Coordinates of N, CA and C in Angstrom, one line a residue:
Chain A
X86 N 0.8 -1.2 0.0 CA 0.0 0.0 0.0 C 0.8 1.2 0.0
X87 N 0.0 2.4 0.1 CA 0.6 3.6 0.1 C 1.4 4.5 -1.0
X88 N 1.2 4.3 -2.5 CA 1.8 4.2 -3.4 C 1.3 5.5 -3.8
X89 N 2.6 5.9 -4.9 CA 2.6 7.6 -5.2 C 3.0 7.4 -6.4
X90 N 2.1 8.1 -7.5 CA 2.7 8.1 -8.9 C 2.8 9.4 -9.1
X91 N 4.1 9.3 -10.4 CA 3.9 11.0 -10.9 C 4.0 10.7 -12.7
X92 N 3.4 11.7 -13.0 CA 3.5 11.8 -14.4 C 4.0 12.9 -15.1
X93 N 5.2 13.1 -16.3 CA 5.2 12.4 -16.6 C 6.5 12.0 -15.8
X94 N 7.2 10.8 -16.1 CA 9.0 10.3 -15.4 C 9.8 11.5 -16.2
X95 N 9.5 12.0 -17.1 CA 10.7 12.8 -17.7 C 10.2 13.5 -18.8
X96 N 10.6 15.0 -19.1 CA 10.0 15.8 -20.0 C 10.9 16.7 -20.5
X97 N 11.3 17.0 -21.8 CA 12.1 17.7 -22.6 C 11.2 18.9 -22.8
X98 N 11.5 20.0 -22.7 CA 10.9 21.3 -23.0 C 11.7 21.9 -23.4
X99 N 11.0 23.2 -24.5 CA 11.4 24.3 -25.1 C 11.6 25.4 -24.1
X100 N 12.6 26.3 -23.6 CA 12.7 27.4 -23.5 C 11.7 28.3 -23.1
X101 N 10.4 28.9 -22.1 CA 9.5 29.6 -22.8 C 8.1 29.2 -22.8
X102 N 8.2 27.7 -22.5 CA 6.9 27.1 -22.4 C 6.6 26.7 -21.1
X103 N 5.2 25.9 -20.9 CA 5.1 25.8 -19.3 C 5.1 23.8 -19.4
X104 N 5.2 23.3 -18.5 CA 5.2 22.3 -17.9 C 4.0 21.7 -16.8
X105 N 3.3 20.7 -16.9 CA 2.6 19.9 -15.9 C 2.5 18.9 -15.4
X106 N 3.1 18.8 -14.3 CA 3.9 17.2 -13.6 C 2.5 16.9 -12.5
X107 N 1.8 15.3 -12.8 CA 1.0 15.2 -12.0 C 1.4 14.6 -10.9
X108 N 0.8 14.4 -9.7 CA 1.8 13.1 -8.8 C 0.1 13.1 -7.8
X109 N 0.0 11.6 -8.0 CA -1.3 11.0 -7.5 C -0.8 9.9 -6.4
X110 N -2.1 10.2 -5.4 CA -1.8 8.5 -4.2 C -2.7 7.9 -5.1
X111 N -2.3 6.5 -4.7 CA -3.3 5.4 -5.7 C -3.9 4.7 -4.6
X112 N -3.5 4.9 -3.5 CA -4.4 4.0 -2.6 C -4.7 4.1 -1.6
X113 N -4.7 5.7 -1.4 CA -4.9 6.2 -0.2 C -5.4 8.0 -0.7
X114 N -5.7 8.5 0.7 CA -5.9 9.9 0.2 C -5.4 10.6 0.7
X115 N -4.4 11.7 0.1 CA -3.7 12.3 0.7 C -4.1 13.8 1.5
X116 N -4.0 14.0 2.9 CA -4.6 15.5 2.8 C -3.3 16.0 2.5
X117 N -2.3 16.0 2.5 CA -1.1 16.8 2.4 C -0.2 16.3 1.3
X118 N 0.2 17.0 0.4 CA 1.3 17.1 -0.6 C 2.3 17.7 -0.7
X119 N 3.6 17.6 -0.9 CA 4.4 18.0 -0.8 C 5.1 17.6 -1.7
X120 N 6.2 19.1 -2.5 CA 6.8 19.0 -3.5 C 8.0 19.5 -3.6
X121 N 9.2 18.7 -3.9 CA 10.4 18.9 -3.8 C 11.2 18.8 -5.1
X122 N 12.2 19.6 -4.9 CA 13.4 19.8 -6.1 C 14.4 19.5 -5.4
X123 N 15.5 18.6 -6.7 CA 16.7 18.3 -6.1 C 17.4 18.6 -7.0
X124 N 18.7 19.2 -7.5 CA 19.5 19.1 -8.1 C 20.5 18.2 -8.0
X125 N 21.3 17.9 -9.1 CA 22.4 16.6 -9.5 C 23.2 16.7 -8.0
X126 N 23.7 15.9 -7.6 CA 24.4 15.8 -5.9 C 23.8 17.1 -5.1
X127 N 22.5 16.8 -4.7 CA 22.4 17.9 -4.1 C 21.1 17.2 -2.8
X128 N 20.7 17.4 -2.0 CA 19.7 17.1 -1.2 C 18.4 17.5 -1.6
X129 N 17.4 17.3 -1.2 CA 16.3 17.5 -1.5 C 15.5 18.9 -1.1
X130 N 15.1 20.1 -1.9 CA 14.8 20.6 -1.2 C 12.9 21.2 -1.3
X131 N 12.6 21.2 -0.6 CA 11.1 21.5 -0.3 C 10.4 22.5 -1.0
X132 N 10.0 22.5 -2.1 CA 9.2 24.0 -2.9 C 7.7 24.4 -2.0
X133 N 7.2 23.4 -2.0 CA 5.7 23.9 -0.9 C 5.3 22.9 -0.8
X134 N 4.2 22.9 0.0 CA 3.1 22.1 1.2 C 2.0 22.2 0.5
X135 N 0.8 21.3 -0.2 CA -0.9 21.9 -0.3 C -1.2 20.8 0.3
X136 N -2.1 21.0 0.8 CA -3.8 20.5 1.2 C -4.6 20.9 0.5
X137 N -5.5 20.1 0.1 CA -6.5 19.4 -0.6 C -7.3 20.6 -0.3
X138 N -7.4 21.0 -1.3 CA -8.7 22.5 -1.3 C -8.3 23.9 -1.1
X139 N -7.3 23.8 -0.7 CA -6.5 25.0 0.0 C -5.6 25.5 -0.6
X140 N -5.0 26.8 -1.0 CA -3.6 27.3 -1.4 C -2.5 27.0 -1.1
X141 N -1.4 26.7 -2.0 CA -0.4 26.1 -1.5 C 0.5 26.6 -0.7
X142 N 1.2 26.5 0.4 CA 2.3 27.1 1.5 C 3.5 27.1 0.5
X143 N 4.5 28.0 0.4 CA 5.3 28.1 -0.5 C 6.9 28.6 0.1
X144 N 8.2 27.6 0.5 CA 8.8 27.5 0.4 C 9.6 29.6 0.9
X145 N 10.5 29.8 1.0 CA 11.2 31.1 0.8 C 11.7 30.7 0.2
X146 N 12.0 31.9 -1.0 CA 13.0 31.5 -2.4 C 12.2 31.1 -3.2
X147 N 11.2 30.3 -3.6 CA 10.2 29.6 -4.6 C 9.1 30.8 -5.0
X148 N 8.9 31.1 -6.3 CA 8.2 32.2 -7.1 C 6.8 31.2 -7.0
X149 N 6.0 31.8 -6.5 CA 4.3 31.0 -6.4 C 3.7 31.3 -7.7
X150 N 4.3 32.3 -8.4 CA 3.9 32.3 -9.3 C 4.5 31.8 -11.0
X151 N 5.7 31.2 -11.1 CA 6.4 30.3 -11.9 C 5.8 29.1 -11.3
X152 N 5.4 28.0 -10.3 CA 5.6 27.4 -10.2 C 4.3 27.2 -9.4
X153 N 3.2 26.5 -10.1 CA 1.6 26.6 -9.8 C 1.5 25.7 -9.6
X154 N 0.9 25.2 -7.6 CA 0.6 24.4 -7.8 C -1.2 24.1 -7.6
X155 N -1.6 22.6 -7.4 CA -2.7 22.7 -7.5 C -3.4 21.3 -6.9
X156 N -3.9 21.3 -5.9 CA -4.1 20.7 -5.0 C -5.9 19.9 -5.1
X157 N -6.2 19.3 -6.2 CA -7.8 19.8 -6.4 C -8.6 18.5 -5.8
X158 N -8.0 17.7 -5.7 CA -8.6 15.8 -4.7 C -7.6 15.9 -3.9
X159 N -7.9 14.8 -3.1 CA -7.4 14.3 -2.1 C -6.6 12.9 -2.7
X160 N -6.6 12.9 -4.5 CA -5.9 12.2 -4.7 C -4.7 12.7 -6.1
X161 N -4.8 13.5 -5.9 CA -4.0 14.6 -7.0 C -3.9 16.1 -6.7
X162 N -2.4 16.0 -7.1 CA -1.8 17.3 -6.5 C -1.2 17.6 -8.2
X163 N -0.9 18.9 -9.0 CA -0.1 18.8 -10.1 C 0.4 20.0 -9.7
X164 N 1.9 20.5 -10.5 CA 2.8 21.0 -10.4 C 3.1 21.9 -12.0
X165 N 3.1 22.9 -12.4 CA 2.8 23.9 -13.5 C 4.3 24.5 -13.3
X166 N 5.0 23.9 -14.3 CA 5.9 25.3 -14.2 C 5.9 25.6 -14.9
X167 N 6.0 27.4 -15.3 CA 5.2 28.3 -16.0 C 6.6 29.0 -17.0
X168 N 6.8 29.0 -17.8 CA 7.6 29.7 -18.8 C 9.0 29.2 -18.5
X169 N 9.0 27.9 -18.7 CA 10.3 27.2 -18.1 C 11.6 27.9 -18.4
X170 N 12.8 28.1 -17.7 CA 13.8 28.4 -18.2 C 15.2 27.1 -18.3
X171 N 16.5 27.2 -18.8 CA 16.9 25.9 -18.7 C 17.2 25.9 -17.1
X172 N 17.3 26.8 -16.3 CA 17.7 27.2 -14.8 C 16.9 25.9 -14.1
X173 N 15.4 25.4 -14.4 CA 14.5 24.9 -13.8 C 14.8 23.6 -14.2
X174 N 15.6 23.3 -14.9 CA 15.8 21.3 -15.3 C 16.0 21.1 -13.9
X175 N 15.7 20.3 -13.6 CA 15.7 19.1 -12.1 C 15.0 18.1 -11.8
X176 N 15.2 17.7 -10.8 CA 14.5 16.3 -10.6 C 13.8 16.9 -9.8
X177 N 12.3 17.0 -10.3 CA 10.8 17.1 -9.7 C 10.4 15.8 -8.5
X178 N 10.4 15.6 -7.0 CA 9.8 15.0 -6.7 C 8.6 14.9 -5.7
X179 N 7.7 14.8 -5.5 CA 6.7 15.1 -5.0 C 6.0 13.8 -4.1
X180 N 5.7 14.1 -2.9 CA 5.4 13.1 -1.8 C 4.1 13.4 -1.0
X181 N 3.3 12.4 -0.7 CA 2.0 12.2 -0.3 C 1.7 11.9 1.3
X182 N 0.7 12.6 2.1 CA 1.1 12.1 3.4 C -0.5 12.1 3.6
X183 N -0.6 10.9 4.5 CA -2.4 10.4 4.2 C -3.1 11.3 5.8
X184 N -1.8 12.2 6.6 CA -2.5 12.9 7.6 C -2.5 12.1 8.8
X185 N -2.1 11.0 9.2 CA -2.0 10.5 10.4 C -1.1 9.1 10.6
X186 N -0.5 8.9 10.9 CA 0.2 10.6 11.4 C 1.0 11.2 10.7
X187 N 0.6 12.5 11.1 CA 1.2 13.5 10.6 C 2.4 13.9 9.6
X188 N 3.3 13.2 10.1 CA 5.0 13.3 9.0 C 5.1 12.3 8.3
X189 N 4.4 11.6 8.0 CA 4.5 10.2 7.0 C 4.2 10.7 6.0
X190 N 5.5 10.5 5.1 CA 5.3 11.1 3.5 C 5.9 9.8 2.8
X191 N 5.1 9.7 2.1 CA 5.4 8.6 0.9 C 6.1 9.2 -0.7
X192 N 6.8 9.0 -1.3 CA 7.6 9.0 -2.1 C 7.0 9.0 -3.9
X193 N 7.0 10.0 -4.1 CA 6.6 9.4 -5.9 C 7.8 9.1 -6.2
X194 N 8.0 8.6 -7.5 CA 9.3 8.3 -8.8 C 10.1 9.4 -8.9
X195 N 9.5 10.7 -9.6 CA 9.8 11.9 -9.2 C 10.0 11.9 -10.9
X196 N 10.2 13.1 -11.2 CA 9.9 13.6 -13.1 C 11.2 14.6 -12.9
X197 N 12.1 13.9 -14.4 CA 12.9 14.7 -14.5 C 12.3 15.4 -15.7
X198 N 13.2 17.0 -15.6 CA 12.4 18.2 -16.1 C 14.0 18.4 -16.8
X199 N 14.2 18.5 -18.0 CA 14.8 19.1 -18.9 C 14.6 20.4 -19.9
X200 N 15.1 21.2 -19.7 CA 14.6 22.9 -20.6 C 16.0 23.3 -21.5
X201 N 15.2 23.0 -23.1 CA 16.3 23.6 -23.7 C 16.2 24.7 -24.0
Chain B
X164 N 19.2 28.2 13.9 CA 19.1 28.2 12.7 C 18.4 26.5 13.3
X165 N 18.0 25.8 11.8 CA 17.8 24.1 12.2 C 18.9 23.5 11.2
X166 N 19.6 22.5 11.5 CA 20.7 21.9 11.2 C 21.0 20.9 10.8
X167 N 20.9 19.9 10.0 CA 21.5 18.0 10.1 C 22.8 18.0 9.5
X168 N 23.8 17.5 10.3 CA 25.0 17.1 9.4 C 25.4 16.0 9.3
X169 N 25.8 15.7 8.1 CA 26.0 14.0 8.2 C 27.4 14.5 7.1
X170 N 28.0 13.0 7.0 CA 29.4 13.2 5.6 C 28.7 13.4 4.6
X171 N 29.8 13.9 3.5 CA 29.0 14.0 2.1 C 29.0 12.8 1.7
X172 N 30.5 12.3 2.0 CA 30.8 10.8 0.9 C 31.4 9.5 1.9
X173 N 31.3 8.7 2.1 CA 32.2 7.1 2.7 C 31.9 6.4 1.3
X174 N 32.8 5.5 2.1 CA 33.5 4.4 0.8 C 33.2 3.1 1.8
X175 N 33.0 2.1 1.1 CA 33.3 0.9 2.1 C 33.3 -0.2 1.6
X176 N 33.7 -1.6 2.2 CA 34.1 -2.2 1.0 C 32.6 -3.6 0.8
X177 N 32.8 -3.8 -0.4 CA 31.9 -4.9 0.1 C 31.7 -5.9 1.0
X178 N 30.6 -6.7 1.8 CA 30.9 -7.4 2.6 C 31.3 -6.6 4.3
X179 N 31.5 -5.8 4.2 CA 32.1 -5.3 5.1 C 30.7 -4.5 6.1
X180 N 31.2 -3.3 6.6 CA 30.4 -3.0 7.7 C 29.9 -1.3 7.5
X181 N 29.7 -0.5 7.6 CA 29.7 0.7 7.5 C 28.4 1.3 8.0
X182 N 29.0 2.8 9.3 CA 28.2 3.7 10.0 C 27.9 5.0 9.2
X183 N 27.0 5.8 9.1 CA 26.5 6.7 8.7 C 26.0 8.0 9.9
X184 N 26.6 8.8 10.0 CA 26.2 9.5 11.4 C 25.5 11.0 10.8
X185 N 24.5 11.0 11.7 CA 23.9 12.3 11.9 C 23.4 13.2 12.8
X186 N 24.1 13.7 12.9 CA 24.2 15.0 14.2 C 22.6 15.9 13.5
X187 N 22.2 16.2 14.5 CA 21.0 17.7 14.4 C 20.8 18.4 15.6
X188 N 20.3 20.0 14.8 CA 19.9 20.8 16.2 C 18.3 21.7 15.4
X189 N 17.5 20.9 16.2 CA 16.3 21.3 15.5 C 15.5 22.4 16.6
X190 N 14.2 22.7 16.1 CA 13.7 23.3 17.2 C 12.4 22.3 17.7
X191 N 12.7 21.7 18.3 CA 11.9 20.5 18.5 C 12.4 18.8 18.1
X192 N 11.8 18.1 18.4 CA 11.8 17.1 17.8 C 10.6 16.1 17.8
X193 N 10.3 15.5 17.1 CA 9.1 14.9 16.6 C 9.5 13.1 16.3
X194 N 10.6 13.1 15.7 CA 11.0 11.4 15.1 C 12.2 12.0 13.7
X195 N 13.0 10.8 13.6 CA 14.2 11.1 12.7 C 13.9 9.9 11.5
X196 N 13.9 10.1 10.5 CA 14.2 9.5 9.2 C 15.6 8.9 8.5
X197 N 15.3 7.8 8.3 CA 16.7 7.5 6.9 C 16.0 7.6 6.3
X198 N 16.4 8.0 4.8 CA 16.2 7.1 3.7 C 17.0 7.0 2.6
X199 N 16.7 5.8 1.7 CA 18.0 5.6 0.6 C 17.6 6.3 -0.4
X200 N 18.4 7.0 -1.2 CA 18.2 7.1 -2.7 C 19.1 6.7 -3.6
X201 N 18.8 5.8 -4.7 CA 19.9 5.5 -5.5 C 19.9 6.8 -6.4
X202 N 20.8 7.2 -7.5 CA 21.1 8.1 -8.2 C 19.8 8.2 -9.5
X203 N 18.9 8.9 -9.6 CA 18.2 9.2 -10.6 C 16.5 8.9 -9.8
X204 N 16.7 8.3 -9.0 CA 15.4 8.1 -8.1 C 14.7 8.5 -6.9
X205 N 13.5 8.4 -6.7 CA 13.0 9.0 -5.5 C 13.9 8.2 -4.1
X206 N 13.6 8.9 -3.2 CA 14.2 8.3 -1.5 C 13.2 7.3 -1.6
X207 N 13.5 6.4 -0.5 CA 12.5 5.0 -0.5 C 13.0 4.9 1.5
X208 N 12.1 4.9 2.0 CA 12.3 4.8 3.3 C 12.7 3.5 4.3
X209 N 13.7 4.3 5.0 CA 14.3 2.7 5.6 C 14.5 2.7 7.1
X210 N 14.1 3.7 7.8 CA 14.0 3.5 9.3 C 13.0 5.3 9.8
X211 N 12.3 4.4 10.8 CA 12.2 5.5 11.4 C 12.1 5.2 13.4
X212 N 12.7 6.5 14.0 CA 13.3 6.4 15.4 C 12.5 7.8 16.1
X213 N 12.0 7.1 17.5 CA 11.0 8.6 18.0 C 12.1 8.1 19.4
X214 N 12.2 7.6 19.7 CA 12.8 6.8 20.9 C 14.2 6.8 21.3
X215 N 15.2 6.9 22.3 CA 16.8 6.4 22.1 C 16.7 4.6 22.1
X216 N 18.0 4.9 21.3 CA 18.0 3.4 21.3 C 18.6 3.0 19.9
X217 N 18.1 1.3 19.6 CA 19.0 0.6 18.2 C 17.6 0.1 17.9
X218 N 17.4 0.2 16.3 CA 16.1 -0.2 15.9 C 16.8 -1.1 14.6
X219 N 16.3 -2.1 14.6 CA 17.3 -3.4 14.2 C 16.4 -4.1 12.8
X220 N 16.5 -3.9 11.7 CA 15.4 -4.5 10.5 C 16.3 -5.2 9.5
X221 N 16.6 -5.9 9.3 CA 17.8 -7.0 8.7 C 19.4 -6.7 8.5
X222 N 19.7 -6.4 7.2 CA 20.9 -5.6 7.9 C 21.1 -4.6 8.3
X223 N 19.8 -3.7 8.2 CA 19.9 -2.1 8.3 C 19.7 -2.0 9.8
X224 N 20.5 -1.1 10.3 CA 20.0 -0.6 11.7 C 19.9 1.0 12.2
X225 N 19.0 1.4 12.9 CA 19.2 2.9 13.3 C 19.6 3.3 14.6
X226 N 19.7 3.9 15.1 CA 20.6 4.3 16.5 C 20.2 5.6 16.4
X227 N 19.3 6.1 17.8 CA 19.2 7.6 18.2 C 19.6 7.7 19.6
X228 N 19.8 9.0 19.9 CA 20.0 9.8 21.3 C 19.9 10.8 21.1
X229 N 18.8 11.1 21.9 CA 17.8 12.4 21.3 C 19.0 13.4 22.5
X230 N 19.5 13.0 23.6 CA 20.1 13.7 25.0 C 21.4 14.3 23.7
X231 N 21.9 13.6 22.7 CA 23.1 14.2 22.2 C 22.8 14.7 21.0
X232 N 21.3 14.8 20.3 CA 21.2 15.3 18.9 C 21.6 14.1 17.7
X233 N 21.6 13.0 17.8 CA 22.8 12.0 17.2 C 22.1 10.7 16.7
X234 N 22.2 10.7 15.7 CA 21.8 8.8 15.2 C 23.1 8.4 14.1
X235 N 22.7 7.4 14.0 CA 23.6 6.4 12.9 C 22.8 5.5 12.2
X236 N 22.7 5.1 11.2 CA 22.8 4.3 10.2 C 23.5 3.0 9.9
X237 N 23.3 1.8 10.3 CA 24.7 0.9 10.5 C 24.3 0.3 9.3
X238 N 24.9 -0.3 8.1 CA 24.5 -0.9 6.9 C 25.7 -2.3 7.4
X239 N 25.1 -3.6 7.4 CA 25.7 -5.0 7.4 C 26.0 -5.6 6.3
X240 N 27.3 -6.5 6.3 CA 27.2 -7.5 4.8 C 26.9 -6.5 3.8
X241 N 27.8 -5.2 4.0 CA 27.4 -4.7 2.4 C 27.5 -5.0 1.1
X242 N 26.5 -4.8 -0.1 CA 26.6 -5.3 -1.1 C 26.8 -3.9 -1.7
X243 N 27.0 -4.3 -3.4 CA 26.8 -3.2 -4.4 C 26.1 -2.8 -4.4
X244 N 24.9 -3.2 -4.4 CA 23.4 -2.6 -4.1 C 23.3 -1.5 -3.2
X245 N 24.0 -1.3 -2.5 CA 24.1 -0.3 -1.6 C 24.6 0.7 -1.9
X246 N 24.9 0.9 -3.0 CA 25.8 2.1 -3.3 C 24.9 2.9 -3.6
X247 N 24.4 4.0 -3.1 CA 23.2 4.9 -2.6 C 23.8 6.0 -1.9
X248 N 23.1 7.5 -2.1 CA 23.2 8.5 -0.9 C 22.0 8.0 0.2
X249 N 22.7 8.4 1.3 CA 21.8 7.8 2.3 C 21.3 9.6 3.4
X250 N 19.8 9.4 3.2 CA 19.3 11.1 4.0 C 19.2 10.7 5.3
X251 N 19.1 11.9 6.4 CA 18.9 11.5 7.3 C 17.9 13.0 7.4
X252 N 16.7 12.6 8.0 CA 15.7 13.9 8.2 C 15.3 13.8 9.7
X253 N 14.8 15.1 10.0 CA 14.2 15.1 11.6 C 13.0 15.9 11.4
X254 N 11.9 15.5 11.9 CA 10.4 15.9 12.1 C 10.9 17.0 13.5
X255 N 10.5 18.0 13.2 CA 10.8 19.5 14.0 C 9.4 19.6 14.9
X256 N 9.2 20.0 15.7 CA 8.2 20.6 16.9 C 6.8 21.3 15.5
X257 N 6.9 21.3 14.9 CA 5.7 22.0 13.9 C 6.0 20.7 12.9
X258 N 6.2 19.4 13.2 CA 5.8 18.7 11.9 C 6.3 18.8 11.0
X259 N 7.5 19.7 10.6 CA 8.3 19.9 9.3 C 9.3 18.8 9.4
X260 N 9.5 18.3 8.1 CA 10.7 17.3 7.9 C 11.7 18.3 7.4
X261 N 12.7 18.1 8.2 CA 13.8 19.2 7.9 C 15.3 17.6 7.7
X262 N 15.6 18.1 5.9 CA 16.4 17.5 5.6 C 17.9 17.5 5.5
X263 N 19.0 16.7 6.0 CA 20.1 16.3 5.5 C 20.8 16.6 4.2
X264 N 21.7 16.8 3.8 CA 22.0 17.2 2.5 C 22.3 15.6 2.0
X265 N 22.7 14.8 3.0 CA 22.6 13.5 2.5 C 24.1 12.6 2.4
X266 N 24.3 11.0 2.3 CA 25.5 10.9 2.3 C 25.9 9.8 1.4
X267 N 26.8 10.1 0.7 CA 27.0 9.2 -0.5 C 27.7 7.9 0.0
X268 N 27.3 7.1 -0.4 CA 27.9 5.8 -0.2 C 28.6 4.8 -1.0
X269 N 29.6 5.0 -1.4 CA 30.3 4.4 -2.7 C 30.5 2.5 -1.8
X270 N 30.7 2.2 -2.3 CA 30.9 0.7 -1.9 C 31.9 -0.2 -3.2
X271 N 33.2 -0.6 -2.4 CA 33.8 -1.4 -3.8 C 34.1 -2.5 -3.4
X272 N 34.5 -3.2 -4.6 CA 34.3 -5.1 -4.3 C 35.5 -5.1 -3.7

């Protein structure tokens, strides 16, 4: 149980254009989502927090408005990044927490993001 | 500030034995995290510690002491397979998982 998908695993973009990475629980419902960037040897780091209905909590340093997210079930969260630049290629990963308790985040695959 | 420090990189050989240490100064504490990531993939979780003590699941083991800020990671009979960065996270007094930069684990035969 407890499984997290994201879509897509990897996406080549142009310069200029926007991006939409989905990341769904399949077998549970998540109130909380959480979405993280990591660069090549680098740790993980946290872009924002949504709950399910709610606006997303956003990270310091993270532009809320490049990077849209969208919280609309309790079993899908997606991720919009808006006018990509090549700055933004990373490894997108996004994790699911079913709310009890509380710090238990489950893991998607995570989507690599490429911008030429 | 909130803190985790662990090494960037160990080596170790196969078969053999290897500690992973993680010092933190959080504002709170809530429970500490490993987890593995191999290179190109999500973390996949492999211990979690609210308690002092050694928490023991085949060859993987964890070790906290909440009195010194401090855990370890003991990896047994290592194989190649193990060649992974290994995170160490701590759940903070507000429920934030505050992460580790992480620690590479090269492993040779």
């Amino acid at each position: 149980g407890a499984v997290v998908s994201q879509h897509p695993s990897w996406v080549i973009c142009k310069s200029g254009t926007s991006v939409k990475i989905e990341c769904r629980s399949l077998d549970f419902q998540a109130t909380t989502m959480f979405w993280y960037r990591q660069f090549p040897k680098q740790s993980l780091m946290l872009m924002a927090t949504s709950n399910e209905g709610s606006k997303a909590t956003y990270e310091q340093g993270v532009e809320k408005d490049k990077f849209l997210i969208n919280h609309a079930s309790l079993t899908l969260s997606t991720l919009t990044v808006t006018s990509a630049h090549p700055e933004d290629s990373s490894f997108y990963i996004c994790s699911a927490s079913p709310g009890t308790p509380e710090y238990e985040q489950y893991f998607g695959p995570g989507t690599r993001l490429t911008v030429t | 500030g909130q803190n985790i420090d662990q090494p960037t990189e160990m080596t170790a050989t196969e078969g053999a034995i290897v500690q992973i240490n993680c010092t933190y100064q959080t504002s709170g504490f809530n429970g500490l995290f490993w987890y593995q990531q191999h290179a190109g993939e999500a973390p996949t979780f492999l211990s979690y510690n609210v308690l002092d003590g050694l928490e023991e699941k085949g060859r993987f083991s964890s070790f906290l002491s909440r009195s010194k800020g401090y855990s370890y990671l003991l990896l047994k009979e290592l194989q190649m397979k193990d060649s992974a960065s290994y995170l160490c996270a701590v759940i903070d007094s507000n429920y934030q998982l505050i992460w580790g930069a992480g620690t590479k684990l090269i492993i040779k035969p």
